Amino acid sequence: MLFAGKYGKEFVVAAAELMPECGVNRQLIELLSVRAPSPDVKLKLLKEIALEHELEWDPSASETELSKPCEDLLKQVGDLMAWFTVTSLMRTIELEFLPPNPRLVFDSTEAVEKLHGMLAHLVAFLEESENQFSGNDGGTMEDWKMRVKDCVLRVEDEIESQVIDICGGEEHARTPPSSLVQTLLRSFQRVSGLDKWLLAQKFHKPLQNGIEAMGELMVFMKKTKQSSVNDFTIPSPREERVILDGGSSISGLQNAKMVGHVDELDEMKKLLLQESFKRRQVVPIVGMGGIGKTTFARRLFEDPLVSSHFDIAAWTTVSARYGMRRTLLELLSSITPITDEINAKTSEELAAQLRKCLMGRRRYLIVLDDVWSTNSWDEIQRCFPDNNDGSRILLTCRLHEVASYTTSSHNSFLNMRFLTSDESWQLFQQRVLNNGRLLPENLESTWRHIVDYCQGLPFAIALIAGLVQATDESLWESKVLEGTLYALVSYDLAEGISKILGLSYNHLPNFLKACFLYFGVFPENTVIHVKELIRLWIAEGFVRAAESSQRSLEEVAEDFLKDLVSRSLVLINKISLDGKIKTCKVHDFVHDFCREKAIKENLLYVRNKYNTGYVGSYRWTSFETMYPKFVVPDTFNRSRSLFSFCDGHMTRGPQMFANNFKMLRVLNLSSFSIMKDIPLHIVHLVLLRYLVLRPFESLKTLPVSKNWNLQTLVLLASKKDTSDEVASSLVSEIWDLPKLRHVQVCKTFVLDAPRMVQQSLQTIYWLHSFQCTETVFSRFPNAKVVGIFMGEFGSLHPNCLDNLRCLISLENLKIKSRQHSPVLLPSLEAFPVHLKKLKLKGTLLAWNAMTVVVGMLPNLQVLKLKDGACQGQEWAVSGGQFHGLKSLVIYGTDLMHWTISSDDFPVLERLILNGCYDLKEIPCGFGGVASLQLIELCHCYSSLVDCAKQIQEEQRDYGNDVLVVRNYSTRGTVEDERE
């Protein structure tokens, strides 16, 4: 609790009595042997609570007068939590007791199934009550939701505590028996009648308590529905409630044109391109959050005239959470490949290397997005030399003080203006049309008024557009809706945005509310990898699919994200080559909203420089700092998820987490390097579903034998590890865990071969060449993503890739090699027919192999050839090959001569060449590929840029105006450089 330090027992007692949902642990109250507080203490505590939550109250108010706003606060807090706790308990019961892979097996599952069924009815009722019952006896409904939350939390704690006691005993921390003995023991335990009877006895009381508690809660539901529980219909699983049914609107949002600022764009281009001013120049863009600074800067950065003018172009986001090391690595990654050696350097060494890369006759454009302070500018600007060659630094910031400080000329920075009324309407229409909705003409005047309320702020307009597409069309003409939106944004824009976000949030179904608030877990301005986010949502239990559905949980979760993007609540950061969202982020306003709302809902605790106090009973715990020294308050913590976003080393961390966070389902320590072998204590986290670790050195054991529900296991490479040595086999029991969906280990670890079929597994890498046997591959029948590291064992198993045919569901294949010897590519028949993406790195294949094998794969859409994937100076493609390929990436090659015929690459959309300094020209045959949309060149000679522009002109002659040519860090020819 926030004020426990001030008031001790009296505070805990009073807060528990007056505001029991604020997170006070009832066991702690009992241990304190509480006594009733005095009225004065009660009043003082109520005022503290009112101040903390910014409630309106009279300083002279009495205890009774203060109770009403505090009660209203409790009702707001309890709304999502009722649904959240019920679905959480449902998922726990499914994983622990119900088919297909229960951890605990009873002779009779009647009680389990009854409790699960009651919870399903409660979830259905709560989801239906979001809209239907909000105004019908609201006070009673909210009180009932608070009771639901209390009861379900108590039942869940009882059940999970029993699971921990039964499955996490100390005797299991000893050295595990051999795999054969363990298998026999497990087989005996699964069929032993005595074991089943004992288990049933241990869980009899918590299950009966749960059934009785749910029965009492359902009495209210029966009265409200005016029908029996048996007549109540449970809606279809929530995957079908997502608005989007495909990815078309995603590409539309990503490719939407910037609205307005045409004159300003031309003026800024002149500042960047002017040849008369040779000195290094800083060009700031200043304006409030949400006004479009980043969009404007991105438009400049990607403009063909601008990109072709500079030899080097690099972008980084600085933000309020300024981190010099991350910023330097981001900039360097745009200039040179980030090797393990570079990644191990200190900030000072990285700064020196960046400055060295920018020195000399190489004109550069650097974009520093979202600079918050002059201190951050002072620290980074020393890396940017003045070569007297017309280099430019484009900088976005919110403070005029920062803009003035960074440039000597007040005429060289742009004050971003608000959009005009017509520009605002144009942006609004664009966003609504991109979401597939059409506004009737008779509503234009009404919606123009609403858009004008946003006062020309693009972010607010995008939010309103998101609300429109999420609102039933029958309400579009409603004066009530117009009045509501006017009240939200008219009096104060910043406050209005918060109110609009609140309205958008209230329009979300409960399962999307949980997904949305989860963004508050991450630090501000974090670029989030979508595959990581989706796996977390699944581990948290937010995502479920209908039993009859053929779609995976990952596909359902991807639609959840698309829905949030379509409402302008989540921003697309990067699109992958297959058209899916690769990374995403949220605006600062949205992040603040998610974090504050999650904290108020008692879901999230964040430990950062602003809050280093007590960790209470929150579901999600996020560490942005571990200093000053952090002390966990013993076992009263009830966190289910723990994240660390602060760099460092850890010597005894896993013991701390095992001892103090025994109910963890999600543990992500990716920012820490664990100095020693992972201790066996981590095995006691028996509820884990998601585990990410970064061991400092190779592991010889991975104690996860009790983590029956583990779905995602990721072992990352050490940040300091620069060796290429392959570790000995990692002795683990992960293949005995039936619910694994994603296993990702760096190449320094070698997994044991699986002993049974892994039906749930979708992702596995890295496997080594000696593991690529028919037996191993046949145990991953549903794997969609597989990575293979050839290494030194590749020469001993030259034909191992012939067994790829066993991976019948494979869609994405990655093959890496150390370049010690060429890899033998199998015949066309060995490749799975569903393969869509192929990435090769260091494999030293002959270019002919690309032609006769890869070029004939029927469903291949994305091909990445990186760092010596192929060797040789000539590549001749002919005969109608690569007929389904949409994206081709060639990175780091000695290729000099490349030819294609007129019927090759017929549907290619993206051609990306990086580090191809030996390549003389781009094949002219691409001029006839009508589908081509992008040619991107980086670290190439300018002759390739000339070829690309010729292809662009040829495309225009054919009527194709969509082809864009981008080039970064290109050079003149060798002869030019010699001159």
mmCIF file with all atom_site columns, N, CA, C and O in Angstrom, residues 158-187:
data_model
loop_
_atom_site.group_PDB
_atom_site.id
_atom_site.type_symbol
_atom_site.label_atom_id
_atom_site.label_alt_id
_atom_site.label_comp_id
_atom_site.label_asym_id
_atom_site.label_entity_id
_atom_site.label_seq_id
_atom_site.pdbx_PDB_ins_code
_atom_site.Cartn_x
_atom_site.Cartn_y
_atom_site.Cartn_z
_atom_site.occupancy
_atom_site.B_iso_or_equiv
_atom_site.pdbx_formal_charge
_atom_site.auth_seq_id
_atom_site.auth_comp_id
_atom_site.auth_asym_id
_atom_site.auth_atom_id
_atom_site.pdbx_PDB_model_num
ATOM 1   N N  . GLU A 1 158 ? -6.072 -20.385 -3.495  1.00 0.00 ? 158 GLU A N  1
ATOM 2   C CA . GLU A 1 158 ? -6.140 -21.677 -2.806  1.00 0.00 ? 158 GLU A CA 1
ATOM 3   C C  . GLU A 1 158 ? -5.726 -22.815 -3.740  1.00 0.00 ? 158 GLU A C  1
ATOM 4   O O  . GLU A 1 158 ? -4.937 -23.692 -3.363  1.00 0.00 ? 158 GLU A O  1
ATOM 5   N N  . ILE A 1 159 ? -6.236 -22.811 -4.960  1.00 0.00 ? 159 ILE A N  1
ATOM 6   C CA . ILE A 1 159 ? -5.928 -23.883 -5.901  1.00 0.00 ? 159 ILE A CA 1
ATOM 7   C C  . ILE A 1 159 ? -4.453 -23.848 -6.288  1.00 0.00 ? 159 ILE A C  1
ATOM 8   O O  . ILE A 1 159 ? -3.762 -24.872 -6.286  1.00 0.00 ? 159 ILE A O  1
ATOM 9   N N  . GLU A 1 160 ? -3.942 -22.677 -6.625  1.00 0.00 ? 160 GLU A N  1
ATOM 10  C CA . GLU A 1 160 ? -2.546 -22.587 -7.062  1.00 0.00 ? 160 GLU A CA 1
ATOM 11  C C  . GLU A 1 160 ? -1.592 -22.877 -5.904  1.00 0.00 ? 160 GLU A C  1
ATOM 12  O O  . GLU A 1 160 ? -0.508 -23.444 -6.123  1.00 0.00 ? 160 GLU A O  1
ATOM 13  N N  . SER A 1 161 ? -1.967 -22.513 -4.687  1.00 0.00 ? 161 SER A N  1
ATOM 14  C CA . SER A 1 161 ? -1.125 -22.841 -3.531  1.00 0.00 ? 161 SER A CA 1
ATOM 15  C C  . SER A 1 161 ? -1.013 -24.350 -3.357  1.00 0.00 ? 161 SER A C  1
ATOM 16  O O  . SER A 1 161 ? 0.060  -24.877 -3.032  1.00 0.00 ? 161 SER A O  1
ATOM 17  N N  . GLN A 1 162 ? -2.118 -25.054 -3.576  1.00 0.00 ? 162 GLN A N  1
ATOM 18  C CA . GLN A 1 162 ? -2.085 -26.510 -3.494  1.00 0.00 ? 162 GLN A CA 1
ATOM 19  C C  . GLN A 1 162 ? -1.207 -27.106 -4.596  1.00 0.00 ? 162 GLN A C  1
ATOM 20  O O  . GLN A 1 162 ? -0.447 -28.049 -4.371  1.00 0.00 ? 162 GLN A O  1
ATOM 21  N N  . VAL A 1 163 ? -1.304 -26.545 -5.806  1.00 0.00 ? 163 VAL A N  1
ATOM 22  C CA . VAL A 1 163 ? -0.462 -27.024 -6.909  1.00 0.00 ? 163 VAL A CA 1
ATOM 23  C C  . VAL A 1 163 ? 1.008  -26.846 -6.557  1.00 0.00 ? 163 VAL A C  1
ATOM 24  O O  . VAL A 1 163 ? 1.843  -27.737 -6.782  1.00 0.00 ? 163 VAL A O  1
ATOM 25  N N  . ILE A 1 164 ? 1.348  -25.689 -5.993  1.00 0.00 ? 164 ILE A N  1
ATOM 26  C CA . ILE A 1 164 ? 2.739  -25.420 -5.621  1.00 0.00 ? 164 ILE A CA 1
ATOM 27  C C  . ILE A 1 164 ? 3.199  -26.393 -4.535  1.00 0.00 ? 164 ILE A C  1
ATOM 28  O O  . ILE A 1 164 ? 4.311  -26.936 -4.589  1.00 0.00 ? 164 ILE A O  1
ATOM 29  N N  . ASP A 1 165 ? 2.358  -26.634 -3.543  1.00 0.00 ? 165 ASP A N  1
ATOM 30  C CA . ASP A 1 165 ? 2.733  -27.548 -2.457  1.00 0.00 ? 165 ASP A CA 1
ATOM 31  C C  . ASP A 1 165 ? 2.964  -28.969 -2.972  1.00 0.00 ? 165 ASP A C  1
ATOM 32  O O  . ASP A 1 165 ? 3.901  -29.659 -2.558  1.00 0.00 ? 165 ASP A O  1
ATOM 33  N N  . ILE A 1 166 ? 2.096  -29.414 -3.890  1.00 0.00 ? 166 ILE A N  1
ATOM 34  C CA . ILE A 1 166 ? 2.180  -30.783 -4.378  1.00 0.00 ? 166 ILE A CA 1
ATOM 35  C C  . ILE A 1 166 ? 3.315  -30.966 -5.381  1.00 0.00 ? 166 ILE A C  1
ATOM 36  O O  . ILE A 1 166 ? 4.052  -31.952 -5.347  1.00 0.00 ? 166 ILE A O  1
ATOM 37  N N  . CYS A 1 167 ? 3.477  -29.990 -6.275  1.00 0.00 ? 167 CYS A N  1
ATOM 38  C CA . CYS A 1 167 ? 4.415  -30.157 -7.396  1.00 0.00 ? 167 CYS A CA 1
ATOM 39  C C  . CYS A 1 167 ? 5.756  -29.479 -7.189  1.00 0.00 ? 167 CYS A C  1
ATOM 40  O O  . CYS A 1 167 ? 6.661  -29.640 -8.003  1.00 0.00 ? 167 CYS A O  1
ATOM 41  N N  . GLY A 1 168 ? 5.912  -28.719 -6.119  1.00 0.00 ? 168 GLY A N  1
ATOM 42  C CA . GLY A 1 168 ? 7.152  -27.976 -5.937  1.00 0.00 ? 168 GLY A CA 1
ATOM 43  C C  . GLY A 1 168 ? 7.917  -28.334 -4.690  1.00 0.00 ? 168 GLY A C  1
ATOM 44  O O  . GLY A 1 168 ? 8.612  -27.496 -4.117  1.00 0.00 ? 168 GLY A O  1
ATOM 45  N N  . GLY A 1 169 ? 7.803  -29.581 -4.269  1.00 0.00 ? 169 GLY A N  1
ATOM 46  C CA . GLY A 1 169 ? 8.479  -29.997 -3.050  1.00 0.00 ? 169 GLY A CA 1
ATOM 47  C C  . GLY A 1 169 ? 9.989  -29.930 -3.147  1.00 0.00 ? 169 GLY A C  1
ATOM 48  O O  . GLY A 1 169 ? 10.563 -30.056 -4.225  1.00 0.00 ? 169 GLY A O  1
ATOM 49  N N  . GLU A 1 170 ? 10.647 -29.759 -2.015  1.00 0.00 ? 170 GLU A N  1
ATOM 50  C CA . GLU A 1 170 ? 12.105 -29.629 -1.987  1.00 0.00 ? 170 GLU A CA 1
ATOM 51  C C  . GLU A 1 170 ? 12.818 -30.877 -2.489  1.00 0.00 ? 170 GLU A C  1
ATOM 52  O O  . GLU A 1 170 ? 13.906 -30.802 -3.023  1.00 0.00 ? 170 GLU A O  1
ATOM 53  N N  . GLU A 1 171 ? 12.164 -32.034 -2.340  1.00 0.00 ? 171 GLU A N  1
ATOM 54  C CA . GLU A 1 171 ? 12.859 -33.250 -2.741  1.00 0.00 ? 171 GLU A CA 1
ATOM 55  C C  . GLU A 1 171 ? 13.125 -33.276 -4.239  1.00 0.00 ? 171 GLU A C  1
ATOM 56  O O  . GLU A 1 171 ? 14.031 -33.934 -4.707  1.00 0.00 ? 171 GLU A O  1
ATOM 57  N N  . HIS A 1 172 ? 12.355 -32.507 -4.974  1.00 0.00 ? 172 HIS A N  1
ATOM 58  C CA . HIS A 1 172 ? 12.541 -32.501 -6.425  1.00 0.00 ? 172 HIS A CA 1
ATOM 59  C C  . HIS A 1 172 ? 13.691 -31.606 -6.842  1.00 0.00 ? 172 HIS A C  1
ATOM 60  O O  . HIS A 1 172 ? 14.041 -31.566 -8.005  1.00 0.00 ? 172 HIS A O  1
ATOM 61  N N  . ALA A 1 173 ? 14.259 -30.858 -5.901  1.00 0.00 ? 173 ALA A N  1
ATOM 62  C CA . ALA A 1 173 ? 15.374 -29.961 -6.251  1.00 0.00 ? 173 ALA A CA 1
ATOM 63  C C  . ALA A 1 173 ? 16.693 -30.702 -6.320  1.00 0.00 ? 173 ALA A C  1
ATOM 64  O O  . ALA A 1 173 ? 17.685 -30.169 -6.756  1.00 0.00 ? 173 ALA A O  1
ATOM 65  N N  . ARG A 1 174 ? 16.694 -31.950 -5.881  1.00 0.00 ? 174 ARG A N  1
ATOM 66  C CA . ARG A 1 174 ? 17.928 -32.713 -5.943  1.00 0.00 ? 174 ARG A CA 1
ATOM 67  C C  . ARG A 1 174 ? 18.225 -33.131 -7.373  1.00 0.00 ? 174 ARG A C  1
ATOM 68  O O  . ARG A 1 174 ? 17.416 -32.979 -8.273  1.00 0.00 ? 174 ARG A O  1
ATOM 69  N N  . THR A 1 175 ? 19.379 -33.714 -7.560  1.00 0.00 ? 175 THR A N  1
ATOM 70  C CA . THR A 1 175 ? 19.764 -34.155 -8.901  1.00 0.00 ? 175 THR A CA 1
ATOM 71  C C  . THR A 1 175 ? 18.720 -35.113 -9.451  1.00 0.00 ? 175 THR A C  1
ATOM 72  O O  . THR A 1 175 ? 18.377 -36.113 -8.813  1.00 0.00 ? 175 THR A O  1
ATOM 73  N N  . PRO A 1 176 ? 18.172 -34.818 -10.620 1.00 0.00 ? 176 PRO A N  1
ATOM 74  C CA . PRO A 1 176 ? 17.091 -35.653 -11.152 1.00 0.00 ? 176 PRO A CA 1
ATOM 75  C C  . PRO A 1 176 ? 17.588 -37.026 -11.544 1.00 0.00 ? 176 PRO A C  1
ATOM 76  O O  . PRO A 1 176 ? 18.749 -37.203 -11.908 1.00 0.00 ? 176 PRO A O  1
ATOM 77  N N  . PRO A 1 177 ? 16.716 -38.033 -11.470 1.00 0.00 ? 177 PRO A N  1
ATOM 78  C CA . PRO A 1 177 ? 17.107 -39.379 -11.884 1.00 0.00 ? 177 PRO A CA 1
ATOM 79  C C  . PRO A 1 177 ? 17.254 -39.445 -13.392 1.00 0.00 ? 177 PRO A C  1
ATOM 80  O O  . PRO A 1 177 ? 16.953 -38.512 -14.111 1.00 0.00 ? 177 PRO A O  1
ATOM 81  N N  . SER A 1 178 ? 17.736 -40.559 -13.855 1.00 0.00 ? 178 SER A N  1
ATOM 82  C CA . SER A 1 178 ? 17.918 -40.738 -15.296 1.00 0.00 ? 178 SER A CA 1
ATOM 83  C C  . SER A 1 178 ? 16.571 -40.639 -15.996 1.00 0.00 ? 178 SER A C  1
ATOM 84  O O  . SER A 1 178 ? 15.519 -40.841 -15.415 1.00 0.00 ? 178 SER A O  1
ATOM 85  N N  . SER A 1 179 ? 16.629 -40.350 -17.278 1.00 0.00 ? 179 SER A N  1
ATOM 86  C CA . SER A 1 179 ? 15.398 -40.140 -18.032 1.00 0.00 ? 179 SER A CA 1
ATOM 87  C C  . SER A 1 179 ? 14.522 -41.388 -18.038 1.00 0.00 ? 179 SER A C  1
ATOM 88  O O  . SER A 1 179 ? 13.298 -41.291 -17.965 1.00 0.00 ? 179 SER A O  1
ATOM 89  N N  . LEU A 1 180 ? 15.128 -42.592 -18.089 1.00 0.00 ? 180 LEU A N  1
ATOM 90  C CA . LEU A 1 180 ? 14.345 -43.826 -18.119 1.00 0.00 ? 180 LEU A CA 1
ATOM 91  C C  . LEU A 1 180 ? 13.597 -44.010 -16.807 1.00 0.00 ? 180 LEU A C  1
ATOM 92  O O  . LEU A 1 180 ? 12.398 -44.283 -16.790 1.00 0.00 ? 180 LEU A O  1
ATOM 93  N N  . VAL A 1 181 ? 14.317 -43.829 -15.684 1.00 0.00 ? 181 VAL A N  1
ATOM 94  C CA . VAL A 1 181 ? 13.669 -43.970 -14.378 1.00 0.00 ? 181 VAL A CA 1
ATOM 95  C C  . VAL A 1 181 ? 12.566 -42.941 -14.224 1.00 0.00 ? 181 VAL A C  1
ATOM 96  O O  . VAL A 1 181 ? 11.469 -43.222 -13.725 1.00 0.00 ? 181 VAL A O  1
ATOM 97  N N  . GLN A 1 182 ? 12.841 -41.727 -14.660 1.00 0.00 ? 182 GLN A N  1
ATOM 98  C CA . GLN A 1 182 ? 11.869 -40.656 -14.521 1.00 0.00 ? 182 GLN A CA 1
ATOM 99  C C  . GLN A 1 182 ? 10.614 -40.960 -15.338 1.00 0.00 ? 182 GLN A C  1
ATOM 100 O O  . GLN A 1 182 ? 9.488  -40.720 -14.899 1.00 0.00 ? 182 GLN A O  1
ATOM 101 N N  . THR A 1 183 ? 10.811 -41.475 -16.533 1.00 0.00 ? 183 THR A N  1
ATOM 102 C CA . THR A 1 183 ? 9.669  -41.816 -17.374 1.00 0.00 ? 183 THR A CA 1
ATOM 103 C C  . THR A 1 183 ? 8.811  -42.880 -16.719 1.00 0.00 ? 183 THR A C  1
ATOM 104 O O  . THR A 1 183 ? 7.579  -42.804 -16.724 1.00 0.00 ? 183 THR A O  1
ATOM 105 N N  . LEU A 1 184 ? 9.475  -43.917 -16.118 1.00 0.00 ? 184 LEU A N  1
ATOM 106 C CA . LEU A 1 184 ? 8.721  -44.978 -15.442 1.00 0.00 ? 184 LEU A CA 1
ATOM 107 C C  . LEU A 1 184 ? 7.962  -44.431 -14.239 1.00 0.00 ? 184 LEU A C  1
ATOM 108 O O  . LEU A 1 184 ? 6.813  -44.789 -14.002 1.00 0.00 ? 184 LEU A O  1
ATOM 109 N N  . LEU A 1 185 ? 8.631  -43.545 -13.470 1.00 0.00 ? 185 LEU A N  1
ATOM 110 C CA . LEU A 1 185 ? 7.966  -42.947 -12.316 1.00 0.00 ? 185 LEU A CA 1
ATOM 111 C C  . LEU A 1 185 ? 6.736  -42.157 -12.741 1.00 0.00 ? 185 LEU A C  1
ATOM 112 O O  . LEU A 1 185 ? 5.670  -42.243 -12.131 1.00 0.00 ? 185 LEU A O  1
ATOM 113 N N  . ARG A 1 186 ? 6.892  -41.366 -13.797 1.00 0.00 ? 186 ARG A N  1
ATOM 114 C CA . ARG A 1 186 ? 5.778  -40.556 -14.256 1.00 0.00 ? 186 ARG A CA 1
ATOM 115 C C  . ARG A 1 186 ? 4.635  -41.454 -14.744 1.00 0.00 ? 186 ARG A C  1
ATOM 116 O O  . ARG A 1 186 ? 3.471  -41.176 -14.494 1.00 0.00 ? 186 ARG A O  1
ATOM 117 N N  . SER A 1 187 ? 4.982  -42.514 -15.436 1.00 0.00 ? 187 SER A N  1
ATOM 118 C CA . SER A 1 187 ? 3.943  -43.432 -15.912 1.00 0.00 ? 187 SER A CA 1
ATOM 119 C C  . SER A 1 187 ? 3.182  -44.032 -14.743 1.00 0.00 ? 187 SER A C  1
ATOM 120 O O  . SER A 1 187 ? 1.954  -44.153 -14.771 1.00 0.00 ? 187 SER A O  1
#
